[in-house]
CSV table of C-alpha atoms in Angstrom, one decimal:
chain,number,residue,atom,x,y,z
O,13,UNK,CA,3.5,-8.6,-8.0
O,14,UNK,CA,2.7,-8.6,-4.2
O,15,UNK,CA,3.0,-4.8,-2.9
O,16,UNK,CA,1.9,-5.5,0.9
O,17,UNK,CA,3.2,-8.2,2.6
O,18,UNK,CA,1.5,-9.2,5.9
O,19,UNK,CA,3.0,-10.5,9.0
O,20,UNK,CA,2.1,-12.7,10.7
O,21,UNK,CA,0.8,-15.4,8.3
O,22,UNK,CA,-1.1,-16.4,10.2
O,23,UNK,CA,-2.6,-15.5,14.2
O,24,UNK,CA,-4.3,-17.2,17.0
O,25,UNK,CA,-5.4,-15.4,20.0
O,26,UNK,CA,-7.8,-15.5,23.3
O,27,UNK,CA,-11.0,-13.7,23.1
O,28,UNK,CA,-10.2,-10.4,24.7
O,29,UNK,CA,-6.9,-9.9,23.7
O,30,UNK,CA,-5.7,-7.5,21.3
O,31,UNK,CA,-4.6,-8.4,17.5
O,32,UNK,CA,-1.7,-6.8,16.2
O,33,UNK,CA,-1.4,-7.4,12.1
O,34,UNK,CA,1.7,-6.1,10.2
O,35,UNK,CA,1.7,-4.9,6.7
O,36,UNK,CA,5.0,-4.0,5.2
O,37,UNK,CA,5.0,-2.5,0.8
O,38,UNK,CA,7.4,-1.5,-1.4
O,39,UNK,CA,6.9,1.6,-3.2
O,40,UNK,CA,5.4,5.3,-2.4
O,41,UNK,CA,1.8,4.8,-1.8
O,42,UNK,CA,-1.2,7.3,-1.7
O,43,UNK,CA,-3.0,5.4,0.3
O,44,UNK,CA,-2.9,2.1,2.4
O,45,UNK,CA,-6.2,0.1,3.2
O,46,UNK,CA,-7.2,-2.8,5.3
O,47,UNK,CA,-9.8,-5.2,4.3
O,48,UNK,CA,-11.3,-8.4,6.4
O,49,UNK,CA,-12.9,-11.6,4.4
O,50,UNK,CA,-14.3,-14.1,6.2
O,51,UNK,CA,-14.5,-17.3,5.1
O,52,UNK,CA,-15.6,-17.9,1.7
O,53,UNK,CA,-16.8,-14.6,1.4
O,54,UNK,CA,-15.6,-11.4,-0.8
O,55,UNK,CA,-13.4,-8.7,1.5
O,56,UNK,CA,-15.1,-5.7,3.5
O,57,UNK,CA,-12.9,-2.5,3.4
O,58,UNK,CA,-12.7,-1.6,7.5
O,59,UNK,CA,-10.5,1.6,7.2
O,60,UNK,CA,-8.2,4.1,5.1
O,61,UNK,CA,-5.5,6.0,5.7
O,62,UNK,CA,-3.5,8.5,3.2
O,63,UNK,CA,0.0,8.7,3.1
O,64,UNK,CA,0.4,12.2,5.4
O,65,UNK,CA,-1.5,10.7,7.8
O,66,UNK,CA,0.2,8.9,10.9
O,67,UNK,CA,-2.8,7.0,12.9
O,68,UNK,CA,-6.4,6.7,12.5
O,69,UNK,CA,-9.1,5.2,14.6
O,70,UNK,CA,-12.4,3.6,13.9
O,71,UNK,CA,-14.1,2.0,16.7
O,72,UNK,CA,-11.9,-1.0,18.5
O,73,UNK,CA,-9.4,-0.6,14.8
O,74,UNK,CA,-6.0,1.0,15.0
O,75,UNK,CA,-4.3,2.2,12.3
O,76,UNK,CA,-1.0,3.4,12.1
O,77,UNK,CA,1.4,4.3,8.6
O,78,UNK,CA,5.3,4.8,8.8
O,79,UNK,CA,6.2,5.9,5.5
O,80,UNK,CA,10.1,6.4,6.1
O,81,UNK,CA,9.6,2.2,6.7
O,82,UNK,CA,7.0,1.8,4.4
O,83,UNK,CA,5.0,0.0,6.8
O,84,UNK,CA,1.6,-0.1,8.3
O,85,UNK,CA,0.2,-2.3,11.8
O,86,UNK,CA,-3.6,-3.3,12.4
O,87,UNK,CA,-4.4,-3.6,15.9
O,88,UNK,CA,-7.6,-4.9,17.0
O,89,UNK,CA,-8.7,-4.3,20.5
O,90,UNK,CA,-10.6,-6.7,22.8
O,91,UNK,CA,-10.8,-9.1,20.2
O,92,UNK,CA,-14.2,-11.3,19.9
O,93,UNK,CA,-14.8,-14.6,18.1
O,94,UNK,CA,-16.4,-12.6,15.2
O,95,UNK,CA,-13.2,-11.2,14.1
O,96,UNK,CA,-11.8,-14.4,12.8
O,97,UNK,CA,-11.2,-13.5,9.6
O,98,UNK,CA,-8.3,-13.1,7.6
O,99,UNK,CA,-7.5,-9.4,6.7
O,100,UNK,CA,-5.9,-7.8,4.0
O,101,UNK,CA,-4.0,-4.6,3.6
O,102,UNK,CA,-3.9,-3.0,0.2
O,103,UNK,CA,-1.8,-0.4,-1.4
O,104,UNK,CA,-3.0,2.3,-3.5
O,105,UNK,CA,-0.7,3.9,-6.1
O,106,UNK,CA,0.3,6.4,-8.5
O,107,UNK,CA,-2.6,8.1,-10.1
O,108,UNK,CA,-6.0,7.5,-12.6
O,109,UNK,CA,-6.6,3.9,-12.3
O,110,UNK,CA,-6.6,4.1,-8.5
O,111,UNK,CA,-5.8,0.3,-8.6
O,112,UNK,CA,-5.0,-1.7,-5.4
O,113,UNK,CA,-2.4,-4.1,-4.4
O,114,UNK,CA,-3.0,-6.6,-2.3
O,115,UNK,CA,-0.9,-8.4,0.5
O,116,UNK,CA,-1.6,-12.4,0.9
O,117,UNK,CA,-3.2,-11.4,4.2
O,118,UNK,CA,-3.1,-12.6,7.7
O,119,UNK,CA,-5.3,-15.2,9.0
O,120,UNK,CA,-6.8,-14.3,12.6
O,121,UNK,CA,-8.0,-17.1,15.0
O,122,UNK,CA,-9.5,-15.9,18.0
O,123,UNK,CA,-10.3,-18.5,20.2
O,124,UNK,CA,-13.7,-18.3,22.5
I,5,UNK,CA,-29.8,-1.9,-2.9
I,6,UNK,CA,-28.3,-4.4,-3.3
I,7,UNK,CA,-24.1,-3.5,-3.2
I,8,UNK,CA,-22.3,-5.9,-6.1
I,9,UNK,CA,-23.5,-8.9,-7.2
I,10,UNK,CA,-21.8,-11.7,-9.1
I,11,UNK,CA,-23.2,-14.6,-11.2
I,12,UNK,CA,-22.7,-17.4,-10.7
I,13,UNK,CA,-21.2,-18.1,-7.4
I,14,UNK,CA,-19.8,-22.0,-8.7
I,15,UNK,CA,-19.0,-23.3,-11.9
I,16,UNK,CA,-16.9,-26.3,-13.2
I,17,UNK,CA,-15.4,-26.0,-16.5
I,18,UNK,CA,-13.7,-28.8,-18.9
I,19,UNK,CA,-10.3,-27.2,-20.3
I,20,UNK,CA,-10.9,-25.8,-23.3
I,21,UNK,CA,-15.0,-24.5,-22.4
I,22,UNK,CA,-15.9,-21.2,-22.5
I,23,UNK,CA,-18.2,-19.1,-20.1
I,24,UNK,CA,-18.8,-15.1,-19.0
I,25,UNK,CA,-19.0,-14.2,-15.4
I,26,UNK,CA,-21.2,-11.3,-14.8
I,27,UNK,CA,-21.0,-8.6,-12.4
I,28,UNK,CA,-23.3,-5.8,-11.5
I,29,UNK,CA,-23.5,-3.2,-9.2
I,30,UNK,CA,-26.4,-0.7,-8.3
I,31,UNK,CA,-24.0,2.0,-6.3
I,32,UNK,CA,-23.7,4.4,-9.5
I,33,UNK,CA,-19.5,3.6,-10.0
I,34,UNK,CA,-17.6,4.2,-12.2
I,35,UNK,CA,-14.3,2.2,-11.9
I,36,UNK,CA,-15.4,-1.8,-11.4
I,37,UNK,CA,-12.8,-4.8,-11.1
I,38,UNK,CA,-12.0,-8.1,-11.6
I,39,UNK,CA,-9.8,-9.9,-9.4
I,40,UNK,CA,-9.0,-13.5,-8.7
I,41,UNK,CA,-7.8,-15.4,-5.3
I,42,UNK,CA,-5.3,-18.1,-5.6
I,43,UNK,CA,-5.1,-20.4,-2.3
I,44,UNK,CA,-2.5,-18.7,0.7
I,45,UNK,CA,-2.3,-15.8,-1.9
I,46,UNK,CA,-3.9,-11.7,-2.0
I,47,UNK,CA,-5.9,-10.8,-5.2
I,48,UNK,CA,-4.5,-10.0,-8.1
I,49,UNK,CA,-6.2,-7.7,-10.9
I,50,UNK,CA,-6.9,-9.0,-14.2
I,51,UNK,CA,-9.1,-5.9,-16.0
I,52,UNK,CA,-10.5,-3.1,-14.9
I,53,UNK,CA,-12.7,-0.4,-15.8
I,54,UNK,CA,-12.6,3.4,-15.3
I,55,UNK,CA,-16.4,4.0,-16.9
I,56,UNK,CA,-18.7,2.8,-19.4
I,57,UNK,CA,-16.9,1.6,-23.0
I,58,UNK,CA,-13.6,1.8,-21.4
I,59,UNK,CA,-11.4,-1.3,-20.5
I,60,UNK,CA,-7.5,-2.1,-19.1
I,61,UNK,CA,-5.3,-4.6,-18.1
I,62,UNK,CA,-4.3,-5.6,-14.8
I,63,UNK,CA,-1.7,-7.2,-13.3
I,64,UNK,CA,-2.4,-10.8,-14.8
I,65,UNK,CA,-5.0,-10.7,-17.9
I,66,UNK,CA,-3.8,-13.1,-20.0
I,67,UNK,CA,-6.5,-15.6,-20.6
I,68,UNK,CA,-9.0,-13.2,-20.1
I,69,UNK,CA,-11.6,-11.0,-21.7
I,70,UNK,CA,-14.1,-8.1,-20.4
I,71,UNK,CA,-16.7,-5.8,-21.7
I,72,UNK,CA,-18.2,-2.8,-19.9
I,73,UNK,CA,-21.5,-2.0,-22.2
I,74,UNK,CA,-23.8,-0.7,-19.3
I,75,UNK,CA,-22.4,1.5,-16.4
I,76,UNK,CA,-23.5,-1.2,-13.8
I,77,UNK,CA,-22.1,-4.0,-15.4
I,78,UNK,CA,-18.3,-5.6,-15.9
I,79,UNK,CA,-18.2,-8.9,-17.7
I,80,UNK,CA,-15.2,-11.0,-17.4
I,81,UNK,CA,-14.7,-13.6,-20.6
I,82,UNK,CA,-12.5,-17.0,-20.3
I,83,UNK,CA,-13.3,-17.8,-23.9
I,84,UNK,CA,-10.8,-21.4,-23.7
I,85,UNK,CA,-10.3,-22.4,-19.9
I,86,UNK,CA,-7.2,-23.7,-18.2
I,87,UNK,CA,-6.7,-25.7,-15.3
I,88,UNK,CA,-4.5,-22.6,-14.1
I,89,UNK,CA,-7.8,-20.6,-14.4
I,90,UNK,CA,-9.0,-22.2,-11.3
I,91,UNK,CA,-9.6,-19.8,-8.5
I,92,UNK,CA,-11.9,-17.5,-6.8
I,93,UNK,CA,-13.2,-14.2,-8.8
I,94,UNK,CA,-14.3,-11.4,-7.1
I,95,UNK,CA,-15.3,-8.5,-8.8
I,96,UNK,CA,-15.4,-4.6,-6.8
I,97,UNK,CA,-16.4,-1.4,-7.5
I,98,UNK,CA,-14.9,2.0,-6.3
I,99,UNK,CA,-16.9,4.6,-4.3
I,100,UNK,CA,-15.2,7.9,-5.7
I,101,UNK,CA,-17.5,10.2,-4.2
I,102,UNK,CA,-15.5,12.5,-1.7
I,103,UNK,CA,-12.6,10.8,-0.4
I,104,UNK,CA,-13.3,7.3,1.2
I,105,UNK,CA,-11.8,5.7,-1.6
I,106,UNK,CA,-13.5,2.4,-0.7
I,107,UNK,CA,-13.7,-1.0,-2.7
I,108,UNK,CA,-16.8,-2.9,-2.3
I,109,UNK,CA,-16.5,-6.4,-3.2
I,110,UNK,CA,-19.3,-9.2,-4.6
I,111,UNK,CA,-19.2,-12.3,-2.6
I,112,UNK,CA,-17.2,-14.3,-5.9
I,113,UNK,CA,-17.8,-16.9,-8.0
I,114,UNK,CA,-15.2,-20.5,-7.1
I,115,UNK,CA,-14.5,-21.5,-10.8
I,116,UNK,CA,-13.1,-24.6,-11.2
I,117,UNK,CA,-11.3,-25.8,-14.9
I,118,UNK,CA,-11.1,-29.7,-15.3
């Protein structure tokens, strides 16, 4: 079953605007992770972050994890054509296997 | 180095055919993955691996077979196709060295079942 759920389904945007991606799961996680596959291609992990964690940063990505909602929001800045792409978060688990769980992802436009 | 590699990247199957998708990786992992992408829908695991000789069900492995022999490989088995086996696999392997946790993915193999 689905852990993440993204939202929106899909997103189309201006080049230089900001993205804003939504990622809400259902049970206590260890970690959360966002991945980006473009099309026809496998997915590219672009960042972590572990459940006592709050925000994290990595270059124009945003990150941020509410636990009390069990939700998590992707924000790319100053978008470029390049990100279209549809991203992924995943949810990581319990412990051993260190399986993931994937959402069915939102699909980014960004227009030129 | 060459990250995860997957072969083949098409196939078309007749229902009831058999075939092995093969999946190696050069990064030294331990815990490899198979997954498969439905149209509009995430991945879903079928088997994984935690290290060499050791095998375990994912979230939908009926159907399916896999055999980890060699460290840097993870074989995935349909040994009598469906139509419903029609999808996308992708097969990753876990960097557990420190803590970036990260899955790096092959770039798939588009099955298709007649």
């Amino acid at each position: 079953s689905q852990q993440g759920e993204e939202d929106p389904q899909a997103l189309s945007i201006q080049e230089g605007e900001n993205a804003t991606m939504n990622c809400s799961y259902k049970t206590s996680i260890n970690n959360l992770q966002w991945y980006r596959q473009n099309s026809g291609r496998g997915l590219v992990h672009l960042i972590l972050i572990r459940s006592n964690e709050r925000e994290k940063h990595s270059g124009r990505l945003r990150v941020t994890l509410d636990t009390s909602k069990k939700s998590s929001s992707l924000l790319i800045t100053a978008s470029r054509a390049a990100d279209t792409a549809s991203y992924f978060c995943a949810t990581q688990s319990g412990a051993g296997s260190y399986q993931l769980t994937f959402g069915k992802g939102t699909k980014l436009s960004v227009i030129p | 180095n060459a990250g995860v590699t997957q072969t083949p990247k098409f196939r078309v199957l007749k229902t009831g055919q058999s075939m092995t998708l093969l999946c190696a990786q050069d990064m030294n992992h331990e815990y490899m993955y198979w997954y498969r992408q439905d149209p509009g829908m995430g991945l879903r695991l079928i088997h994984y691996s935690v290290g060499e000789g050791t095998t375990a069900k994912g979230e939908v492995p009926d159907g399916y077979n896999v055999s980890r022999l060699k460290k840097q490989n993870f074989l995935l088995g349909l040994e009598s196709a469906a139509p419903s086996q029609t999808s996308v696999y992708f097969c990753a392997s876990r960097d557990d060295r420190g803590f970036t946790d990260t899955q790096y993915f092959g770039p798939g193999t588009r099955l298709t079942v007649l």
